[in-house]
Amino acid sequence: MTLSGKTALVTGASRGIGAAIALGLAENGADIVITDLERQAEDSAGVQAAIEKTGRKCYNYALDVTSKTDIDAVVAKATEASGGIDILVNNAGILVPGLLSEIDEKSWDAHFDVNAKGVLLVTNAVLPQMRARKAGRIVNIASIAGRQGVPTQGHYAATKATAITLTRVYAQEVGMDGITVNAICPGIILTEMGKNNLGSQEAIDHWSDVAALKRLGDPKDIIGPTVFFASDQSQFVTGQSLNVCGGIYFH
Ligand code: NAP
């Protein structure tokens, strides 16, 4: 299988896109380190059981991506248990909509802490071992919102634009160490976040109709592109951001 012998760490992996990616990477041969907030312990245990059913190893740790202390401890434990992290998927994210003119500082900071600083902190914790091995794959889950900017999601879009920029700059800073860094920009994916964001069946129907493929995304739609970026199939691709949106956005 494509990812045999590799270990992947996925953040925000208890549900939604992160859970699908974790299971999808396992189905393609990787052992998986799943991480999510402590409050998601029950869902994380379910994902762990599903991964173990594939025959792959699964290590499960509570991790808040805004806490450097947590990150350093979990990366150390996961590295020792698994033998090393070859693939990092920065997936954890939050979206609480609000108009920019009304947004409070607390919400702005919370979005940047999780969606932007979280990418920085987890990446920096994993990079030293990738550099030492002269190999690594990093996949950041950004958003088409980060390319386009969407009303009521200005703060979120700014964090995702940051994730796209971090992807480009990391790629140039670590390419000489055999590490690639790419991003996926999902469109509207029907997870808790996606459904809350749309709010109504009318909105789901509207955006399904706008999409070239006439449907919205399922978390499983993100697996193939992640496996591609995580594998040697993409060995000459770095610093890129790929829209995975069913043809809802084209730039
Ligand atoms: P989701 O269903 O809300 O899952 C996100 C997971 O991240 C949740 O388990 C959440 O835990 C966790 N999380 C939140 N804050 C965290 C933190 N500080 N540390 C670690 N984990 C944390 O969302 P999703 O739709 O799967 O989204 C996954 C990623 O895709 C996000 O980065 C999102 O921005 C991106 N994305 C999603 C869509 C979409 O339409 N769904 C579109 C474009 C991009 P809690 O629920 O307990 O907070």
PDB file of C-alpha atoms and ligand atoms in Angstrom:
ATOM      1  CA  MET A   1       0.000   0.000   0.000  1.00  0.00           C
ATOM      2  CA  THR A   2       1.029   3.596  -0.701  1.00  0.00           C
ATOM      3  CA  LEU A   3       1.791   4.542   2.892  1.00  0.00           C
ATOM      4  CA  SER A   4       3.091   1.249   4.301  1.00  0.00           C
ATOM      5  CA  GLY A   5       5.739   1.755   6.965  1.00  0.00           C
ATOM      6  CA  LYS A   6       4.746   5.384   7.576  1.00  0.00           C
ATOM      7  CA  THR A   7       3.193   7.001  10.636  1.00  0.00           C
ATOM      8  CA  ALA A   8       0.831   9.965  10.306  1.00  0.00           C
ATOM      9  CA  LEU A   9      -0.228  12.390  13.036  1.00  0.00           C
ATOM     10  CA  VAL A  10      -3.630  14.032  12.462  1.00  0.00           C
ATOM     11  CA  THR A  11      -4.975  16.882  14.609  1.00  0.00           C
ATOM     12  CA  GLY A  12      -8.697  17.351  15.264  1.00  0.00           C
ATOM     13  CA  ALA A  13      -9.141  13.688  14.298  1.00  0.00           C
ATOM     14  CA  SER A  14     -12.149  12.693  16.433  1.00  0.00           C
ATOM     15  CA  ARG A  15     -14.772  13.575  13.834  1.00  0.00           C
ATOM     16  CA  GLY A  16     -15.517  15.199  10.485  1.00  0.00           C
ATOM     17  CA  ILE A  17     -12.699  15.673   7.994  1.00  0.00           C
ATOM     18  CA  GLY A  18      -9.965  14.752  10.500  1.00  0.00           C
ATOM     19  CA  ALA A  19     -11.576  11.388  11.328  1.00  0.00           C
ATOM     20  CA  ALA A  20     -12.047  10.607   7.624  1.00  0.00           C
ATOM     21  CA  ILE A  21      -8.432  11.496   6.862  1.00  0.00           C
ATOM     22  CA  ALA A  22      -7.109   9.410   9.780  1.00  0.00           C
ATOM     23  CA  LEU A  23      -9.082   6.346   8.682  1.00  0.00           C
ATOM     24  CA  GLY A  24      -8.255   6.945   5.011  1.00  0.00           C
ATOM     25  CA  LEU A  25      -4.508   7.151   5.692  1.00  0.00           C
ATOM     26  CA  ALA A  26      -4.763   3.905   7.717  1.00  0.00           C
ATOM     27  CA  GLU A  27      -6.612   2.200   4.854  1.00  0.00           C
ATOM     28  CA  ASN A  28      -3.662   3.207   2.678  1.00  0.00           C
ATOM     29  CA  GLY A  29      -1.186   1.522   5.010  1.00  0.00           C
ATOM     30  CA  ALA A  30      -0.091   4.150   7.549  1.00  0.00           C
ATOM     31  CA  ASP A  31      -0.082   3.783  11.317  1.00  0.00           C
ATOM     32  CA  ILE A  32      -1.928   6.732  12.822  1.00  0.00           C
ATOM     33  CA  VAL A  33      -1.522   9.084  15.768  1.00  0.00           C
ATOM     34  CA  ILE A  34      -4.957  10.591  16.341  1.00  0.00           C
ATOM     35  CA  THR A  35      -5.215  13.715  18.473  1.00  0.00           C
ATOM     36  CA  ASP A  36      -8.094  15.959  19.481  1.00  0.00           C
ATOM     37  CA  LEU A  37      -9.343  17.938  22.468  1.00  0.00           C
ATOM     38  CA  GLU A  38      -9.875  16.012  25.714  1.00  0.00           C
ATOM     39  CA  ARG A  39     -13.640  16.649  25.461  1.00  0.00           C
ATOM     40  CA  GLN A  40     -13.706  14.555  22.269  1.00  0.00           C
ATOM     41  CA  ALA A  41     -12.363  11.446  24.043  1.00  0.00           C
ATOM     42  CA  GLU A  42     -15.414   9.309  23.256  1.00  0.00           C
ATOM     43  CA  ASP A  43     -15.390  10.098  19.532  1.00  0.00           C
ATOM     44  CA  SER A  44     -11.608   9.676  19.425  1.00  0.00           C
ATOM     45  CA  ALA A  45     -11.968   6.191  20.931  1.00  0.00           C
ATOM     46  CA  GLY A  46     -14.445   5.332  18.140  1.00  0.00           C
ATOM     47  CA  VAL A  47     -11.998   6.514  15.465  1.00  0.00           C
ATOM     48  CA  GLN A  48      -9.197   4.551  17.141  1.00  0.00           C
ATOM     49  CA  ALA A  49     -11.309   1.372  17.063  1.00  0.00           C
ATOM     50  CA  ALA A  50     -12.129   1.913  13.361  1.00  0.00           C
ATOM     51  CA  ILE A  51      -8.442   2.392  12.522  1.00  0.00           C
ATOM     52  CA  GLU A  52      -7.401  -0.686  14.500  1.00  0.00           C
ATOM     53  CA  LYS A  53      -9.964  -2.707  12.503  1.00  0.00           C
ATOM     54  CA  THR A  54      -7.930  -1.941   9.372  1.00  0.00           C
ATOM     55  CA  GLY A  55      -4.984  -3.749  10.995  1.00  0.00           C
ATOM     56  CA  ARG A  56      -2.941  -0.578  11.449  1.00  0.00           C
ATOM     57  CA  LYS A  57      -1.629   0.694  14.778  1.00  0.00           C
ATOM     58  CA  CYS A  58      -3.378   3.696  16.292  1.00  0.00           C
ATOM     59  CA  TYR A  59      -2.026   5.921  19.065  1.00  0.00           C
ATOM     60  CA  ASN A  60      -4.574   8.229  20.653  1.00  0.00           C
ATOM     61  CA  TYR A  61      -3.691  11.392  22.616  1.00  0.00           C
ATOM     62  CA  ALA A  62      -5.617  14.407  23.862  1.00  0.00           C
ATOM     63  CA  LEU A  63      -4.087  17.502  22.279  1.00  0.00           C
ATOM     64  CA  ASP A  64      -5.060  21.145  22.185  1.00  0.00           C
ATOM     65  CA  VAL A  65      -3.187  22.649  19.217  1.00  0.00           C
ATOM     66  CA  THR A  66      -3.052  26.042  20.935  1.00  0.00           C
ATOM     67  CA  SER A  67      -0.913  24.681  23.780  1.00  0.00           C
ATOM     68  CA  LYS A  68       2.821  24.355  23.095  1.00  0.00           C
ATOM     69  CA  THR A  69       3.202  22.368  26.321  1.00  0.00           C
ATOM     70  CA  ASP A  70       0.587  19.843  25.150  1.00  0.00           C
ATOM     71  CA  ILE A  71       2.099  19.673  21.680  1.00  0.00           C
ATOM     72  CA  ASP A  72       5.666  19.059  22.846  1.00  0.00           C
ATOM     73  CA  ALA A  73       4.518  16.349  25.266  1.00  0.00           C
ATOM     74  CA  VAL A  74       2.269  14.583  22.737  1.00  0.00           C
ATOM     75  CA  VAL A  75       4.806  14.724  19.896  1.00  0.00           C
ATOM     76  CA  ALA A  76       7.456  13.250  22.231  1.00  0.00           C
ATOM     77  CA  LYS A  77       5.122  10.451  23.404  1.00  0.00           C
ATOM     78  CA  ALA A  78       3.846   9.694  19.904  1.00  0.00           C
ATOM     79  CA  THR A  79       7.372   9.649  18.468  1.00  0.00           C
ATOM     80  CA  GLU A  80       8.584   7.228  21.104  1.00  0.00           C
ATOM     81  CA  ALA A  81       5.556   4.949  20.762  1.00  0.00           C
ATOM     82  CA  SER A  82       5.451   4.883  16.947  1.00  0.00           C
ATOM     83  CA  GLY A  83       9.129   5.193  16.120  1.00  0.00           C
ATOM     84  CA  GLY A  84       8.690   8.547  14.361  1.00  0.00           C
ATOM     85  CA  ILE A  85       6.180  10.787  12.600  1.00  0.00           C
ATOM     86  CA  ASP A  86       6.526  10.781   8.808  1.00  0.00           C
ATOM     87  CA  ILE A  87       3.325  12.609   7.910  1.00  0.00           C
ATOM     88  CA  LEU A  88       1.619  15.515   9.677  1.00  0.00           C
ATOM     89  CA  VAL A  89      -1.926  16.603   8.862  1.00  0.00           C
ATOM     90  CA  ASN A  90      -2.814  19.946  10.453  1.00  0.00           C
ATOM     91  CA  ASN A  91      -6.601  19.605  10.404  1.00  0.00           C
ATOM     92  CA  ALA A  92      -7.930  21.026  13.711  1.00  0.00           C
ATOM     93  CA  GLY A  93      -9.984  24.138  13.118  1.00  0.00           C
ATOM     94  CA  ILE A  94     -12.879  26.245  14.366  1.00  0.00           C
ATOM     95  CA  LEU A  95     -15.469  28.459  12.711  1.00  0.00           C
ATOM     96  CA  VAL A  96     -17.922  30.624  14.622  1.00  0.00           C
ATOM     97  CA  PRO A  97     -19.428  32.988  12.035  1.00  0.00           C
ATOM     98  CA  GLY A  98     -19.708  36.722  12.629  1.00  0.00           C
ATOM     99  CA  LEU A  99     -19.568  39.991  10.746  1.00  0.00           C
ATOM    100  CA  LEU A 100     -16.137  41.606  10.826  1.00  0.00           C
ATOM    101  CA  SER A 101     -17.711  44.868  11.986  1.00  0.00           C
ATOM    102  CA  GLU A 102     -19.160  43.108  15.037  1.00  0.00           C
ATOM    103  CA  ILE A 103     -16.539  40.535  15.881  1.00  0.00           C
ATOM    104  CA  ASP A 104     -15.082  40.625  19.354  1.00  0.00           C
ATOM    105  CA  GLU A 105     -11.391  40.356  20.019  1.00  0.00           C
ATOM    106  CA  LYS A 106     -11.812  37.075  21.875  1.00  0.00           C
ATOM    107  CA  SER A 107     -13.335  35.352  18.861  1.00  0.00           C
ATOM    108  CA  TRP A 108     -10.710  36.821  16.502  1.00  0.00           C
ATOM    109  CA  ASP A 109      -7.907  35.565  18.769  1.00  0.00           C
ATOM    110  CA  ALA A 110      -9.489  32.128  19.244  1.00  0.00           C
ATOM    111  CA  HIS A 111      -9.703  31.585  15.479  1.00  0.00           C
ATOM    112  CA  PHE A 112      -6.103  32.658  14.937  1.00  0.00           C
ATOM    113  CA  ASP A 113      -4.907  30.567  17.893  1.00  0.00           C
ATOM    114  CA  VAL A 114      -6.400  27.330  16.573  1.00  0.00           C
ATOM    115  CA  ASN A 115      -6.398  27.749  12.780  1.00  0.00           C
ATOM    116  CA  ALA A 116      -3.135  29.629  12.278  1.00  0.00           C
ATOM    117  CA  LYS A 117      -0.896  29.421  15.369  1.00  0.00           C
ATOM    118  CA  GLY A 118      -1.901  25.767  15.807  1.00  0.00           C
ATOM    119  CA  VAL A 119      -0.453  24.978  12.368  1.00  0.00           C
ATOM    120  CA  LEU A 120       2.775  26.787  13.274  1.00  0.00           C
ATOM    121  CA  LEU A 121       3.226  25.152  16.688  1.00  0.00           C
ATOM    122  CA  VAL A 122       2.475  21.564  15.658  1.00  0.00           C
ATOM    123  CA  THR A 123       4.576  21.861  12.493  1.00  0.00           C
ATOM    124  CA  ASN A 124       7.544  23.237  14.423  1.00  0.00           C
ATOM    125  CA  ALA A 125       7.270  20.414  16.957  1.00  0.00           C
ATOM    126  CA  VAL A 126       7.386  17.719  14.253  1.00  0.00           C
ATOM    127  CA  LEU A 127       9.927  19.309  11.886  1.00  0.00           C
ATOM    128  CA  PRO A 128      13.171  18.455  13.775  1.00  0.00           C
ATOM    129  CA  GLN A 129      12.676  14.692  13.402  1.00  0.00           C
ATOM    130  CA  MET A 130      11.627  15.068   9.742  1.00  0.00           C
ATOM    131  CA  ARG A 131      14.731  17.175   9.098  1.00  0.00           C
ATOM    132  CA  ALA A 132      16.933  14.586  10.805  1.00  0.00           C
ATOM    133  CA  ARG A 133      15.479  11.866   8.551  1.00  0.00           C
ATOM    134  CA  LYS A 134      15.619  14.137   5.472  1.00  0.00           C
ATOM    135  CA  ALA A 135      12.021  13.195   4.686  1.00  0.00           C
ATOM    136  CA  GLY A 136       8.515  14.275   5.629  1.00  0.00           C
ATOM    137  CA  ARG A 137       5.091  15.190   4.366  1.00  0.00           C
ATOM    138  CA  ILE A 138       3.004  18.000   5.831  1.00  0.00           C
ATOM    139  CA  VAL A 139      -0.592  18.606   4.744  1.00  0.00           C
ATOM    140  CA  ASN A 140      -2.461  21.654   6.008  1.00  0.00           C
ATOM    141  CA  ILE A 141      -6.251  21.695   5.817  1.00  0.00           C
ATOM    142  CA  ALA A 142      -7.026  25.286   4.803  1.00  0.00           C
ATOM    143  CA  SER A 143     -10.260  26.334   3.020  1.00  0.00           C
ATOM    144  CA  ILE A 144     -11.537  27.954  -0.157  1.00  0.00           C
ATOM    145  CA  ALA A 145     -12.635  30.696   2.279  1.00  0.00           C
ATOM    146  CA  GLY A 146      -8.928  31.513   2.622  1.00  0.00           C
ATOM    147  CA  ARG A 147      -8.698  32.206  -1.100  1.00  0.00           C
ATOM    148  CA  GLN A 148     -12.007  33.969  -1.632  1.00  0.00           C
ATOM    149  CA  GLY A 149     -13.056  35.627   1.649  1.00  0.00           C
ATOM    150  CA  VAL A 150     -16.669  35.009   2.614  1.00  0.00           C
ATOM    151  CA  PRO A 151     -19.106  37.369   4.382  1.00  0.00           C
ATOM    152  CA  THR A 152     -19.588  36.425   8.080  1.00  0.00           C
ATOM    153  CA  GLN A 153     -16.361  34.400   7.855  1.00  0.00           C
ATOM    154  CA  GLY A 154     -13.818  37.209   7.488  1.00  0.00           C
ATOM    155  CA  HIS A 155     -11.840  36.253  10.593  1.00  0.00           C
ATOM    156  CA  TYR A 156     -11.929  32.541   9.649  1.00  0.00           C
ATOM    157  CA  ALA A 157     -10.963  33.329   6.043  1.00  0.00           C
ATOM    158  CA  ALA A 158      -8.007  35.371   7.305  1.00  0.00           C
ATOM    159  CA  THR A 159      -6.774  32.402   9.366  1.00  0.00           C
ATOM    160  CA  LYS A 160      -7.077  30.115   6.355  1.00  0.00           C
ATOM    161  CA  ALA A 161      -5.261  32.618   4.115  1.00  0.00           C
ATOM    162  CA  THR A 162      -2.548  32.499   6.770  1.00  0.00           C
ATOM    163  CA  ALA A 163      -2.473  28.687   6.572  1.00  0.00           C
ATOM    164  CA  ILE A 164      -2.029  28.945   2.785  1.00  0.00           C
ATOM    165  CA  THR A 165       0.815  31.429   3.246  1.00  0.00           C
ATOM    166  CA  LEU A 166       2.469  29.258   5.930  1.00  0.00           C
ATOM    167  CA  THR A 167       2.258  26.356   3.463  1.00  0.00           C
ATOM    168  CA  ARG A 168       4.096  28.345   0.777  1.00  0.00           C
ATOM    169  CA  VAL A 169       6.793  29.639   3.100  1.00  0.00           C
ATOM    170  CA  TYR A 170       7.410  26.380   4.994  1.00  0.00           C
ATOM    171  CA  ALA A 171       7.739  24.611   1.639  1.00  0.00           C
ATOM    172  CA  GLN A 172      10.593  26.939   0.708  1.00  0.00           C
ATOM    173  CA  GLU A 173      12.224  26.736   4.130  1.00  0.00           C
ATOM    174  CA  VAL A 174      12.219  22.924   4.457  1.00  0.00           C
ATOM    175  CA  GLY A 175      12.361  21.675   0.871  1.00  0.00           C
ATOM    176  CA  MET A 176      16.131  21.192   1.089  1.00  0.00           C
ATOM    177  CA  ASP A 177      15.481  18.700   3.901  1.00  0.00           C
ATOM    178  CA  GLY A 178      13.324  16.461   1.701  1.00  0.00           C
ATOM    179  CA  ILE A 179      10.077  17.661   3.274  1.00  0.00           C
ATOM    180  CA  THR A 180       7.052  18.730   1.231  1.00  0.00           C
ATOM    181  CA  VAL A 181       4.341  21.035   2.572  1.00  0.00           C
ATOM    182  CA  ASN A 182       1.019  21.345   0.763  1.00  0.00           C
ATOM    183  CA  ALA A 183      -2.494  22.480   1.608  1.00  0.00           C
ATOM    184  CA  ILE A 184      -5.969  21.299   0.795  1.00  0.00           C
ATOM    185  CA  CYS A 185      -8.718  23.890   0.491  1.00  0.00           C
ATOM    186  CA  PRO A 186     -12.017  22.078   1.047  1.00  0.00           C
ATOM    187  CA  GLY A 187     -15.214  23.638  -0.220  1.00  0.00           C
ATOM    188  CA  ILE A 188     -18.413  22.984   1.744  1.00  0.00           C
ATOM    189  CA  ILE A 189     -18.095  19.600   3.439  1.00  0.00           C
ATOM    190  CA  LEU A 190     -21.083  18.237   5.344  1.00  0.00           C
ATOM    191  CA  THR A 191     -19.483  17.872   8.787  1.00  0.00           C
ATOM    192  CA  GLU A 192     -20.722  19.449  12.042  1.00  0.00           C
ATOM    193  CA  MET A 193     -18.863  22.593  11.017  1.00  0.00           C
ATOM    194  CA  GLY A 194     -20.160  22.533   7.452  1.00  0.00           C
ATOM    195  CA  LYS A 195     -23.786  21.945   8.475  1.00  0.00           C
ATOM    196  CA  ASN A 196     -23.728  24.572  11.238  1.00  0.00           C
ATOM    197  CA  ASN A 197     -22.255  27.009   8.804  1.00  0.00           C
ATOM    198  CA  LEU A 198     -24.924  26.450   6.152  1.00  0.00           C
ATOM    199  CA  GLY A 199     -27.741  26.448   8.676  1.00  0.00           C
ATOM    200  CA  SER A 200     -30.648  25.265   6.496  1.00  0.00           C
ATOM    201  CA  GLN A 201     -31.686  22.737   3.857  1.00  0.00           C
ATOM    202  CA  GLU A 202     -32.327  25.673   1.480  1.00  0.00           C
ATOM    203  CA  ALA A 203     -28.685  26.710   1.795  1.00  0.00           C
ATOM    204  CA  ILE A 204     -27.533  23.115   1.216  1.00  0.00           C
ATOM    205  CA  ASP A 205     -29.730  22.908  -1.898  1.00  0.00           C
ATOM    206  CA  HIS A 206     -28.518  26.298  -3.158  1.00  0.00           C
ATOM    207  CA  TRP A 207     -24.811  25.509  -2.835  1.00  0.00           C
ATOM    208  CA  SER A 208     -25.295  21.983  -4.216  1.00  0.00           C
ATOM    209  CA  ASP A 209     -26.789  23.574  -7.302  1.00  0.00           C
ATOM    210  CA  VAL A 210     -23.924  26.083  -7.608  1.00  0.00           C
ATOM    211  CA  ALA A 211     -21.323  23.283  -7.511  1.00  0.00           C
ATOM    212  CA  ALA A 212     -20.231  21.889 -10.882  1.00  0.00           C
ATOM    213  CA  LEU A 213     -20.639  18.357  -9.497  1.00  0.00           C
ATOM    214  CA  LYS A 214     -24.135  19.254  -8.143  1.00  0.00           C
ATOM    215  CA  ARG A 215     -23.452  18.139  -4.608  1.00  0.00           C
ATOM    216  CA  LEU A 216     -21.622  19.242  -1.478  1.00  0.00           C
ATOM    217  CA  GLY A 217     -18.664  17.373  -0.036  1.00  0.00           C
ATOM    218  CA  ASP A 218     -18.468  14.351   2.202  1.00  0.00           C
ATOM    219  CA  PRO A 219     -15.466  14.118   4.568  1.00  0.00           C
ATOM    220  CA  LYS A 220     -14.332  11.093   2.525  1.00  0.00           C
ATOM    221  CA  ASP A 221     -13.823  13.402  -0.469  1.00  0.00           C
ATOM    222  CA  ILE A 222     -10.749  14.820   1.286  1.00  0.00           C
ATOM    223  CA  ILE A 223      -9.020  11.431   1.676  1.00  0.00           C
ATOM    224  CA  GLY A 224      -7.676  10.974  -1.868  1.00  0.00           C
ATOM    225  CA  PRO A 225      -5.979  14.384  -2.093  1.00  0.00           C
ATOM    226  CA  THR A 226      -4.494  13.912   1.398  1.00  0.00           C
ATOM    227  CA  VAL A 227      -3.106  10.478   0.505  1.00  0.00           C
ATOM    228  CA  PHE A 228      -1.637  12.020  -2.656  1.00  0.00           C
ATOM    229  CA  PHE A 229       0.145  14.780  -0.729  1.00  0.00           C
ATOM    230  CA  ALA A 230       1.221  12.293   1.975  1.00  0.00           C
ATOM    231  CA  SER A 231       2.709   9.800  -0.464  1.00  0.00           C
ATOM    232  CA  ASP A 232       5.615   9.652  -2.893  1.00  0.00           C
ATOM    233  CA  GLN A 233       3.121  10.166  -5.736  1.00  0.00           C
ATOM    234  CA  SER A 234       3.468  13.894  -4.986  1.00  0.00           C
ATOM    235  CA  GLN A 235       7.236  13.946  -4.472  1.00  0.00           C
ATOM    236  CA  PHE A 236       7.780  16.964  -6.788  1.00  0.00           C
ATOM    237  CA  VAL A 237       4.806  18.958  -5.482  1.00  0.00           C
ATOM    238  CA  THR A 238       5.316  21.435  -2.654  1.00  0.00           C
ATOM    239  CA  GLY A 239       3.962  24.775  -1.459  1.00  0.00           C
ATOM    240  CA  GLN A 240       0.702  24.200  -3.341  1.00  0.00           C
ATOM    241  CA  SER A 241      -2.900  24.584  -2.217  1.00  0.00           C
ATOM    242  CA  LEU A 242      -5.476  22.377  -3.909  1.00  0.00           C
ATOM    243  CA  ASN A 243      -9.184  23.258  -3.989  1.00  0.00           C
ATOM    244  CA  VAL A 244     -11.273  20.166  -3.205  1.00  0.00           C
ATOM    245  CA  CYS A 245     -14.701  21.669  -3.575  1.00  0.00           C
ATOM    246  CA  GLY A 246     -16.736  19.896  -6.261  1.00  0.00           C
ATOM    247  CA  GLY A 247     -16.284  22.861  -8.570  1.00  0.00           C
ATOM    248  CA  ILE A 248     -17.692  25.625  -6.389  1.00  0.00           C
ATOM    249  CA  TYR A 249     -14.658  27.887  -6.673  1.00  0.00           C
ATOM    250  CA  PHE A 250     -12.015  28.103  -9.410  1.00  0.00           C
ATOM    251  CA  HIS A 251      -9.049  30.285  -8.377  1.00  0.00           C
TER     252      HIS A 251
HETATM  253  P1  NAP B   1     -15.354  19.764  12.862  1.00  0.00           P
HETATM  254  O1  NAP B   1     -16.327  18.686  12.506  1.00  0.00           O
HETATM  255  O2  NAP B   1     -15.795  20.886  13.718  1.00  0.00           O
HETATM  256  O3  NAP B   1     -14.034  19.069  13.468  1.00  0.00           O
HETATM  257  C1  NAP B   1     -12.955  19.849  13.900  1.00  0.00           C
HETATM  258  C2  NAP B   1     -12.280  19.138  15.041  1.00  0.00           C
HETATM  259  O4  NAP B   1     -11.194  19.969  15.519  1.00  0.00           O
HETATM  260  C3  NAP B   1     -13.247  18.948  16.225  1.00  0.00           C
HETATM  261  O5  NAP B   1     -13.110  17.675  16.796  1.00  0.00           O
HETATM  262  C4  NAP B   1     -12.790  20.042  17.179  1.00  0.00           C
HETATM  263  O6  NAP B   1     -13.103  19.791  18.535  1.00  0.00           O
HETATM  264  C5  NAP B   1     -11.295  20.024  16.935  1.00  0.00           C
HETATM  265  N1  NAP B   1     -10.656  21.179  17.529  1.00  0.00           N
HETATM  266  C6  NAP B   1     -11.176  22.421  17.736  1.00  0.00           C
HETATM  267  N2  NAP B   1     -10.302  23.190  18.405  1.00  0.00           N
HETATM  268  C7  NAP B   1      -9.212  22.419  18.626  1.00  0.00           C
HETATM  269  C8  NAP B   1      -7.980  22.635  19.293  1.00  0.00           C
HETATM  270  N3  NAP B   1      -7.711  23.810  19.901  1.00  0.00           N
HETATM  271  N4  NAP B   1      -7.078  21.634  19.346  1.00  0.00           N
HETATM  272  C9  NAP B   1      -7.338  20.444  18.766  1.00  0.00           C
HETATM  273  N5  NAP B   1      -8.504  20.160  18.140  1.00  0.00           N
HETATM  274  C10 NAP B   1      -9.423  21.139  18.069  1.00  0.00           C
HETATM  275  O7  NAP B   1     -14.781  20.437  11.537  1.00  0.00           O
HETATM  276  P2  NAP B   1     -14.484  19.845  10.080  1.00  0.00           P
HETATM  277  O8  NAP B   1     -15.528  20.353   9.183  1.00  0.00           O
HETATM  278  O9  NAP B   1     -14.148  18.416  10.136  1.00  0.00           O
HETATM  279  O10 NAP B   1     -13.160  20.705   9.765  1.00  0.00           O
HETATM  280  C11 NAP B   1     -11.850  20.161   9.759  1.00  0.00           C
HETATM  281  C12 NAP B   1     -10.927  21.176   9.098  1.00  0.00           C
HETATM  282  O11 NAP B   1     -11.374  21.432   7.768  1.00  0.00           O
HETATM  283  C13 NAP B   1     -10.900  22.536   9.792  1.00  0.00           C
HETATM  284  O12 NAP B   1      -9.608  23.065   9.766  1.00  0.00           O
HETATM  285  C14 NAP B   1     -11.836  23.371   8.947  1.00  0.00           C
HETATM  286  O13 NAP B   1     -11.547  24.742   9.046  1.00  0.00           O
HETATM  287  C15 NAP B   1     -11.537  22.819   7.575  1.00  0.00           C
HETATM  288  N6  NAP B   1     -12.608  23.074   6.597  1.00  0.00           N
HETATM  289  C16 NAP B   1     -13.866  22.570   6.780  1.00  0.00           C
HETATM  290  C17 NAP B   1     -14.852  22.838   5.831  1.00  0.00           C
HETATM  291  C18 NAP B   1     -16.264  22.324   5.954  1.00  0.00           C
HETATM  292  O14 NAP B   1     -17.125  22.721   5.161  1.00  0.00           O
HETATM  293  N7  NAP B   1     -16.563  21.432   6.885  1.00  0.00           N
HETATM  294  C19 NAP B   1     -14.534  23.613   4.716  1.00  0.00           C
HETATM  295  C20 NAP B   1     -13.262  24.099   4.560  1.00  0.00           C
HETATM  296  C21 NAP B   1     -12.292  23.814   5.508  1.00  0.00           C
HETATM  297  P3  NAP B   1     -14.426  20.532  19.175  1.00  0.00           P
HETATM  298  O15 NAP B   1     -15.554  20.215  18.273  1.00  0.00           O
HETATM  299  O16 NAP B   1     -14.542  19.927  20.524  1.00  0.00           O
HETATM  300  O17 NAP B   1     -14.126  21.990  19.198  1.00  0.00           O
END
